[in-house]
XYZ file of C-alpha atoms in Angstrom:
331
model
C 29.884 142.152 55.248
C 33.331 140.769 55.595
C 32.788 139.927 59.310
C 29.623 138.036 58.618
C 31.326 135.959 55.928
C 34.112 135.039 58.381
C 31.664 134.005 61.177
C 29.604 131.676 58.822
C 32.494 129.430 58.014
C 32.283 127.464 61.322
C 28.724 126.929 60.839
C 29.268 125.498 57.288
C 31.893 123.137 58.665
C 29.311 121.903 61.330
C 26.765 121.416 58.661
C 29.121 119.296 56.564
C 30.260 117.259 59.499
C 26.718 116.608 60.400
C 25.880 115.376 56.806
C 28.981 113.249 56.861
C 27.948 111.590 60.001
C 24.498 110.932 58.642
C 25.941 109.473 55.559
C 28.083 107.174 57.472
C 25.254 106.103 59.652
C 22.985 105.479 56.663
C 25.679 103.490 54.746
C 26.343 101.574 57.898
C 22.694 100.748 58.306
C 22.442 99.554 54.715
C 25.537 97.278 55.014
C 24.211 95.772 58.251
C 20.791 95.157 56.536
C 22.519 93.500 53.662
C 24.667 91.440 55.907
C 21.698 90.387 58.037
C 19.749 89.395 54.779
C 22.785 87.468 53.382
C 23.314 85.789 56.552
C 19.663 84.798 56.830
C 19.820 83.299 53.244
C 22.875 81.560 54.008
C 21.356 80.013 57.158
C 18.257 79.007 55.192
C 20.477 77.377 52.412
C 22.478 75.418 54.879
C 19.354 74.217 56.652
C 17.766 73.321 53.308
C 21.007 71.427 52.203
C 20.984 69.642 55.631
C 17.392 68.635 55.193
C 17.872 67.426 51.764
C 21.054 65.493 52.669
C 19.165 63.834 55.582
C 16.304 62.766 53.375
C 18.728 61.432 50.687
C 20.493 59.473 53.430
C 17.117 57.998 54.413
C 16.289 57.038 50.791
C 19.740 55.375 50.283
C 19.189 53.311 53.412
C 15.958 52.096 52.023
C 17.741 51.287 48.688
C 20.268 49.291 50.720
C 17.496 47.444 52.524
C 15.996 46.321 49.225
C 19.551 45.321 47.836
C 20.094 43.168 51.051
C 16.651 41.474 50.499
C 17.444 40.719 46.902
C 20.763 39.144 47.666
C 19.249 37.303 50.667
C 16.558 35.911 48.302
C 19.288 34.630 45.911
C 21.119 32.932 48.785
C 17.969 30.910 49.424
C 17.735 29.831 45.810
C 18.561 26.174 46.572
C 15.721 25.912 48.909
C 13.298 28.178 46.820
C 14.489 28.315 43.173
C 11.806 30.848 42.070
C 10.716 34.524 42.456
C 7.163 35.523 43.166
C 5.491 38.490 45.004
C 5.051 36.381 48.123
C 8.782 36.689 48.924
C 10.381 39.171 51.264
C 11.987 41.305 48.361
C 8.430 42.233 47.412
C 7.414 43.540 50.965
C 6.534 47.126 51.406
C 7.564 46.991 55.032
C 10.694 48.891 56.195
C 12.552 47.099 58.926
C 13.811 50.278 60.637
C 12.081 53.469 61.845
C 12.643 56.905 60.394
C 11.516 59.393 63.189
C 8.613 61.652 62.430
C 8.476 60.599 58.839
C 5.939 58.878 56.523
C 7.533 56.152 54.533
C 6.184 54.428 51.513
C 7.954 51.475 49.598
C 7.111 49.384 46.613
C 9.261 46.928 44.913
C 8.317 45.555 41.438
C 9.602 42.731 39.187
C 10.730 44.185 35.888
C 10.620 40.609 34.277
C 6.816 40.748 34.618
C 6.495 43.200 31.696
C 7.457 43.512 28.033
C 11.065 44.528 27.518
C 10.909 46.598 24.403
C 14.714 46.472 24.071
C 14.200 42.746 23.018
C 13.454 44.224 19.638
C 16.948 45.487 19.294
C 18.521 41.818 19.147
C 20.297 40.763 15.970
C 17.499 38.312 15.212
C 13.951 39.185 16.350
C 11.406 36.270 16.070
C 8.316 37.257 14.245
C 6.239 36.174 17.329
C 8.040 38.688 19.406
C 7.248 41.702 17.217
C 3.768 40.455 16.660
C 3.270 40.089 20.432
C 4.349 43.635 20.937
C 1.972 44.779 18.170
C -0.909 42.878 19.864
C -0.018 44.552 23.131
C -0.132 47.985 21.613
C -3.284 47.352 19.944
C -4.664 46.113 23.290
C -3.752 49.351 24.812
C -5.617 51.234 22.058
C -2.349 52.810 20.818
C -1.603 53.734 17.077
C -0.975 50.775 14.766
C 2.500 52.136 14.061
C 3.971 52.091 17.556
C 5.446 48.602 17.303
C 7.295 48.925 13.946
C 8.416 52.441 14.741
C 9.944 51.186 18.079
C 11.751 48.348 16.301
C 13.088 50.818 13.888
C 14.210 53.105 16.697
C 16.299 50.320 18.469
C 17.363 47.826 15.755
C 20.745 48.322 14.192
C 19.725 48.372 10.476
C 18.518 51.371 8.655
C 15.891 49.649 6.560
C 12.448 50.586 7.740
C 9.653 48.168 8.891
C 6.268 48.388 7.244
C 4.577 51.363 8.957
C 7.862 52.026 10.616
C 10.221 55.038 10.263
C 14.011 55.588 9.995
C 16.244 58.661 9.364
C 14.851 59.324 6.027
C 11.506 60.112 7.587
C 12.614 61.955 10.723
C 15.031 64.037 8.883
C 11.962 65.769 7.074
C 10.387 66.687 10.410
C 10.309 70.406 11.371
C 12.736 69.475 14.042
C 14.855 66.776 12.503
C 16.705 63.951 14.301
C 17.993 60.567 13.612
C 17.293 57.142 15.022
C 19.797 55.926 17.647
C 19.779 52.248 16.190
C 20.751 50.898 19.602
C 18.888 49.926 22.789
C 16.841 52.618 24.322
C 17.823 54.115 27.711
C 14.326 55.273 29.015
C 10.690 54.444 28.201
C 10.220 58.219 27.622
C 11.947 57.872 24.357
C 8.709 56.637 22.866
C 7.307 60.226 23.100
C 10.146 61.410 20.665
C 8.517 59.527 17.676
C 5.054 58.988 18.847
C 2.232 61.458 19.690
C 1.282 59.935 23.121
C -1.075 61.900 25.230
C -0.713 61.613 28.995
C -3.236 58.763 29.359
C -1.811 56.760 26.531
C 1.707 57.185 28.076
C 0.444 56.109 31.378
C -0.929 52.834 29.792
C 2.299 52.135 27.947
C 4.364 52.413 31.129
C 1.954 49.994 32.779
C 2.757 47.149 30.527
C 6.205 48.050 28.929
C 9.781 48.410 30.367
C 13.101 49.315 29.146
C 15.855 46.996 30.433
C 19.586 47.111 29.486
C 19.378 43.653 27.724
C 18.123 42.785 24.266
C 16.090 39.867 25.266
C 12.576 39.081 26.600
C 12.448 37.060 29.798
C 8.921 36.804 31.524
C 8.726 35.261 34.881
C 5.653 33.207 34.830
C 5.221 33.589 38.614
C 4.924 37.436 38.274
C 4.102 38.155 34.693
C 1.369 40.634 33.836
C -1.773 38.854 32.505
C -2.188 41.180 29.521
C 1.422 40.824 28.432
C 1.193 37.093 28.613
C -2.077 36.915 26.624
C -0.833 39.071 23.903
C 2.245 37.094 23.369
C 0.207 33.821 23.276
C -2.239 35.678 20.714
C 1.014 36.217 18.593
C 1.373 32.584 18.310
C -2.165 31.896 17.400
C -3.029 30.398 20.827
C -6.369 31.065 22.502
C -5.140 29.853 26.061
C -6.923 31.706 28.830
C -3.907 33.140 30.739
C -6.288 34.193 33.619
C -6.913 30.503 34.383
C -3.148 29.968 34.967
C -2.554 33.245 36.672
C -5.413 33.167 39.158
C -3.843 30.071 40.694
C -1.013 30.156 43.321
C 2.038 30.919 41.240
C 5.020 28.991 42.640
C 6.278 27.252 39.481
C 9.926 26.007 39.780
C 10.010 23.879 36.456
C 9.169 25.143 33.116
C 9.070 21.640 31.698
C 6.402 20.685 34.162
C 4.545 23.911 33.281
C 4.512 23.456 29.547
C 3.713 19.721 29.972
C 0.460 20.723 31.900
C -0.160 23.675 29.597
C 1.073 22.842 26.143
C 0.216 26.280 24.668
C 2.814 27.836 26.863
C 5.401 25.622 25.088
C 5.027 27.878 22.054
C 6.487 30.753 23.967
C 8.772 28.843 26.331
C 12.036 30.635 25.061
C 10.464 33.715 26.617
C 9.631 32.316 29.957
C 11.429 31.772 33.274
C 10.631 31.120 36.853
C 13.148 33.670 38.284
C 13.838 37.397 37.843
C 16.908 39.509 37.171
C 15.509 42.970 37.136
C 13.707 44.831 39.818
C 12.595 48.471 40.550
C 12.128 50.089 43.813
C 9.832 53.167 44.454
C 10.231 54.843 47.732
C 8.939 58.085 49.230
C 9.788 59.622 52.597
C 7.740 62.636 53.764
C 8.830 64.669 56.734
C 6.705 67.646 57.924
C 9.898 69.746 58.826
C 12.447 68.405 56.248
C 10.286 68.071 53.166
C 9.879 65.139 50.924
C 12.030 62.897 48.564
C 10.999 60.290 45.912
C 13.337 57.838 44.732
C 13.186 55.286 41.911
C 16.113 52.658 41.902
C 16.564 50.102 39.231
C 18.312 46.878 40.222
C 20.064 44.087 38.304
C 20.726 40.902 40.203
C 23.251 38.620 38.615
C 21.727 35.071 38.316
C 25.107 33.325 38.653
C 26.750 35.254 41.587
C 23.730 36.963 43.176
C 25.524 40.304 43.132
C 22.915 43.161 43.080
C 23.816 46.330 41.198
C 21.895 49.619 41.181
C 22.136 50.635 37.545
C 19.898 53.617 37.535
C 18.603 56.065 40.135
C 15.830 58.618 39.383
C 14.745 61.451 41.768
C 12.473 63.185 39.109
C 9.514 60.753 39.484
C 6.762 62.002 41.753
C 5.074 58.861 43.381
C 1.357 58.899 44.238
C 0.105 56.684 47.135
C -3.280 55.820 48.362
C -4.550 53.740 51.232
C -6.747 50.648 50.707
C -7.522 48.209 53.433
C -4.691 49.878 55.445
C -2.188 48.863 52.930
C -0.115 51.581 51.094
C -0.167 51.080 47.243
C 1.172 53.064 44.385
C -1.496 54.520 42.028
C 0.480 53.508 39.060
C 3.468 51.569 37.969
């Protein structure tokens, strides 16, 4: 018995050694697999980052192109002291090629729409508030949208008729306070209004939020419904479509109001040039992916300096083709 025990010890050692080798091989295999997986993820991450950076660079180049066009348009102001959609800044053409990519571009004049931050001015003309009310009614929105928006942005804490201030919102299940300052984005309307998707779409099509507390409508680009509702607010029945269906290249407001006296009632809100613009650009590359950029521009009317004061990569732009021209589905 003792001899058998002594002879079995080398066999036990061999078994332990074999198990150790197998364990080392197994651990090495697991480590190799993990390293391979980590390396693959790292490579994919680097490739994705590279693609995103490339698309972002493309979008910035388009933004710079629009910036250049807006400044160039200002330089030609002596020869053409107006802004309309026939000028180069409004072109949807890109002057350079982005290889293997589909590019969409649209530039819109923000002074063609109703700036709701005009209701944040120290003194708000009654016609201005009534014009906004008529516009919301035209869009089939709730009757209290206009007074609520004024209470949202004006400095005082006294509520308008059918409006709401802190004393109302503080009783809501999730209470909040009115900022009593200019809004930053049109989406703020959804905080104190129960807009559905279609209502918000209509609201965005006629209303903008600009970083100034004034209403300036470019008669050469103004939206027909916005102009008609403002005229309705001053008890005018002037048919805006008659004016807007003509070629719009007005350079003198005095001449305009002399020919169409009703426009003199809202002349303080009219202009023939624009200061604010928005660019919508989409770049689609089958290999790199897609990027959508919305850039808001301010052009100083005195110096012509163009500033990008807001960028938004969160909006998904929809495009469709009609008569071989690429247009945005919605503003």
